[in-house]
CSV table of C-alpha atoms and ligand atoms in Angstrom, one decimal:
chain,number,residue,atom,x,y,z
A,1,MET,CA,133.2,-49.1,71.3
A,2,SER,CA,135.8,-47.1,69.5
A,3,ARG,CA,135.5,-43.5,68.9
A,4,THR,CA,137.3,-41.4,66.4
A,5,PHE,CA,138.1,-37.8,67.0
A,6,PRO,CA,138.1,-35.1,64.4
A,7,LYS,CA,141.5,-34.3,62.9
A,8,ALA,CA,142.7,-30.9,62.0
A,9,GLY,CA,143.3,-30.5,58.3
A,10,VAL,CA,141.0,-33.6,57.6
A,11,ASP,CA,137.7,-32.9,59.4
A,12,TYR,CA,138.2,-29.2,60.0
A,13,PRO,CA,140.8,-26.6,58.9
A,14,GLY,CA,144.0,-26.6,60.9
A,15,SER,CA,144.8,-22.9,60.5
A,16,TYR,CA,143.1,-19.6,59.7
A,17,GLY,CA,144.5,-19.9,56.2
A,18,GLY,CA,142.7,-23.3,56.0
A,19,VAL,CA,139.5,-21.6,57.0
A,20,LEU,CA,139.8,-19.2,54.2
A,21,ALA,CA,140.7,-22.0,51.7
A,22,TRP,CA,138.0,-24.4,52.9
A,23,PHE,CA,135.3,-21.8,53.1
A,24,PRO,CA,135.7,-19.3,50.3
A,25,ASP,CA,131.9,-18.7,50.1
A,26,ASP,CA,128.6,-19.5,51.8
A,27,GLU,CA,128.0,-22.5,49.5
A,28,ALA,CA,131.2,-24.1,50.8
A,29,CYS,CA,130.0,-23.4,54.4
A,30,ARG,CA,126.6,-25.0,53.6
A,31,ASP,CA,128.4,-28.0,52.0
A,32,TYR,CA,130.4,-28.4,55.3
A,33,LEU,CA,127.3,-28.1,57.5
A,34,ASP,CA,125.5,-30.6,55.2
A,35,TRP,CA,128.4,-33.0,55.7
A,36,LEU,CA,128.3,-32.6,59.5
A,37,ARG,CA,124.5,-33.1,59.7
A,38,TRP,CA,124.2,-35.8,57.1
A,39,PRO,CA,127.6,-37.6,56.8
A,40,ASN,CA,126.0,-40.4,54.8
A,41,GLY,CA,124.1,-38.0,52.5
A,42,PHE,CA,120.8,-36.1,52.9
A,43,ARG,CA,118.2,-37.6,55.1
A,44,CYS,CA,114.8,-35.9,55.7
A,45,PRO,CA,114.2,-35.4,59.4
A,46,LEU,CA,110.4,-35.7,58.9
A,47,CYS,CA,109.9,-38.7,56.7
A,48,GLY,CA,113.3,-40.3,56.6
A,49,SER,CA,113.7,-40.1,52.8
A,50,ALA,CA,117.2,-40.2,51.6
A,51,THR,CA,116.3,-38.5,48.3
A,52,GLY,CA,116.3,-34.7,47.9
A,53,TRP,CA,117.9,-31.9,46.1
A,54,ARG,CA,119.4,-28.6,47.0
A,55,LEU,CA,117.5,-25.5,46.3
A,56,VAL,CA,118.9,-22.2,45.1
A,57,ASP,CA,118.6,-20.8,48.6
A,58,GLY,CA,120.8,-23.6,50.1
A,59,ARG,CA,118.0,-25.6,51.7
A,60,TRP,CA,117.1,-29.1,50.7
A,61,SER,CA,113.8,-30.2,49.2
A,62,CYS,CA,112.7,-33.7,50.2
A,63,ARG,CA,111.4,-35.9,47.5
A,64,GLY,CA,109.4,-38.0,49.9
A,65,CYS,CA,107.3,-35.2,51.6
A,66,ALA,CA,108.3,-32.0,49.7
A,67,ARG,CA,109.4,-30.5,53.0
A,68,ARG,CA,112.2,-27.9,52.8
A,69,VAL,CA,115.0,-28.6,55.1
A,70,SER,CA,118.1,-26.6,56.1
A,71,ALA,CA,121.3,-27.9,57.5
A,72,THR,CA,121.3,-24.8,59.7
A,73,ALA,CA,117.9,-25.5,61.3
A,74,GLY,CA,118.4,-26.0,65.1
A,75,THR,CA,121.9,-24.7,65.0
A,76,ILE,CA,123.4,-21.3,66.0
A,77,PHE,CA,123.2,-20.4,62.3
A,78,HIS,CA,119.5,-20.8,62.1
A,79,ARG,CA,117.9,-17.9,60.1
A,80,THR,CA,121.0,-15.9,60.2
A,81,ARG,CA,121.4,-13.0,57.9
A,82,THR,CA,125.1,-12.7,58.5
A,83,PRO,CA,127.1,-14.6,55.8
A,84,LEU,CA,128.2,-18.1,57.0
A,85,THR,CA,131.8,-17.2,56.0
A,86,ILE,CA,131.7,-14.5,58.7
A,87,TRP,CA,130.4,-16.9,61.3
A,88,PHE,CA,132.9,-19.6,60.4
A,89,ALA,CA,135.8,-17.0,60.7
A,90,ALA,CA,134.4,-15.9,64.1
A,91,ALA,CA,134.1,-19.5,65.3
A,92,TRP,CA,137.7,-20.0,64.3
A,93,SER,CA,138.8,-16.9,66.2
A,94,MET,CA,136.9,-17.9,69.3
A,95,THR,CA,138.1,-21.5,69.4
A,96,SER,CA,141.8,-21.1,68.3
A,97,ASP,CA,142.9,-18.4,70.7
A,98,LYS,CA,143.7,-19.6,74.2
A,99,GLN,CA,142.8,-16.2,75.6
A,100,GLY,CA,139.5,-16.1,73.8
A,101,VAL,CA,138.4,-13.2,71.8
A,102,SER,CA,136.8,-9.9,72.8
A,103,ALA,CA,133.7,-8.6,71.2
A,104,LEU,CA,135.7,-5.6,70.0
A,105,GLY,CA,138.4,-7.9,68.5
A,106,LEU,CA,135.8,-10.0,66.9
B,1,ZN,ZN1,110.7,-35.8,53.8
């Protein structure tokens, strides 16, 4: 079994400048989360349908069962009111600094 590992600059930004360039708005963040959750395209977790469309609020509507699905459901971003761009920048700060980041610094 071979395993591939994510690559900086390919699978995720390699610098903070990359974070800003990759994720200029929440729609770009949602696109990225969609890609992580459904790398082969949308798939309804309830009925398994591969057909759906994105709603204005960023969730997906399944064609098979009409369920509304969010790529953030079950993640630390679930029902957040804080913009995803802020969360992504915070995640970058927490993971890129060897010393970590303080709450005040964040
Ligand atoms: Zn469905």
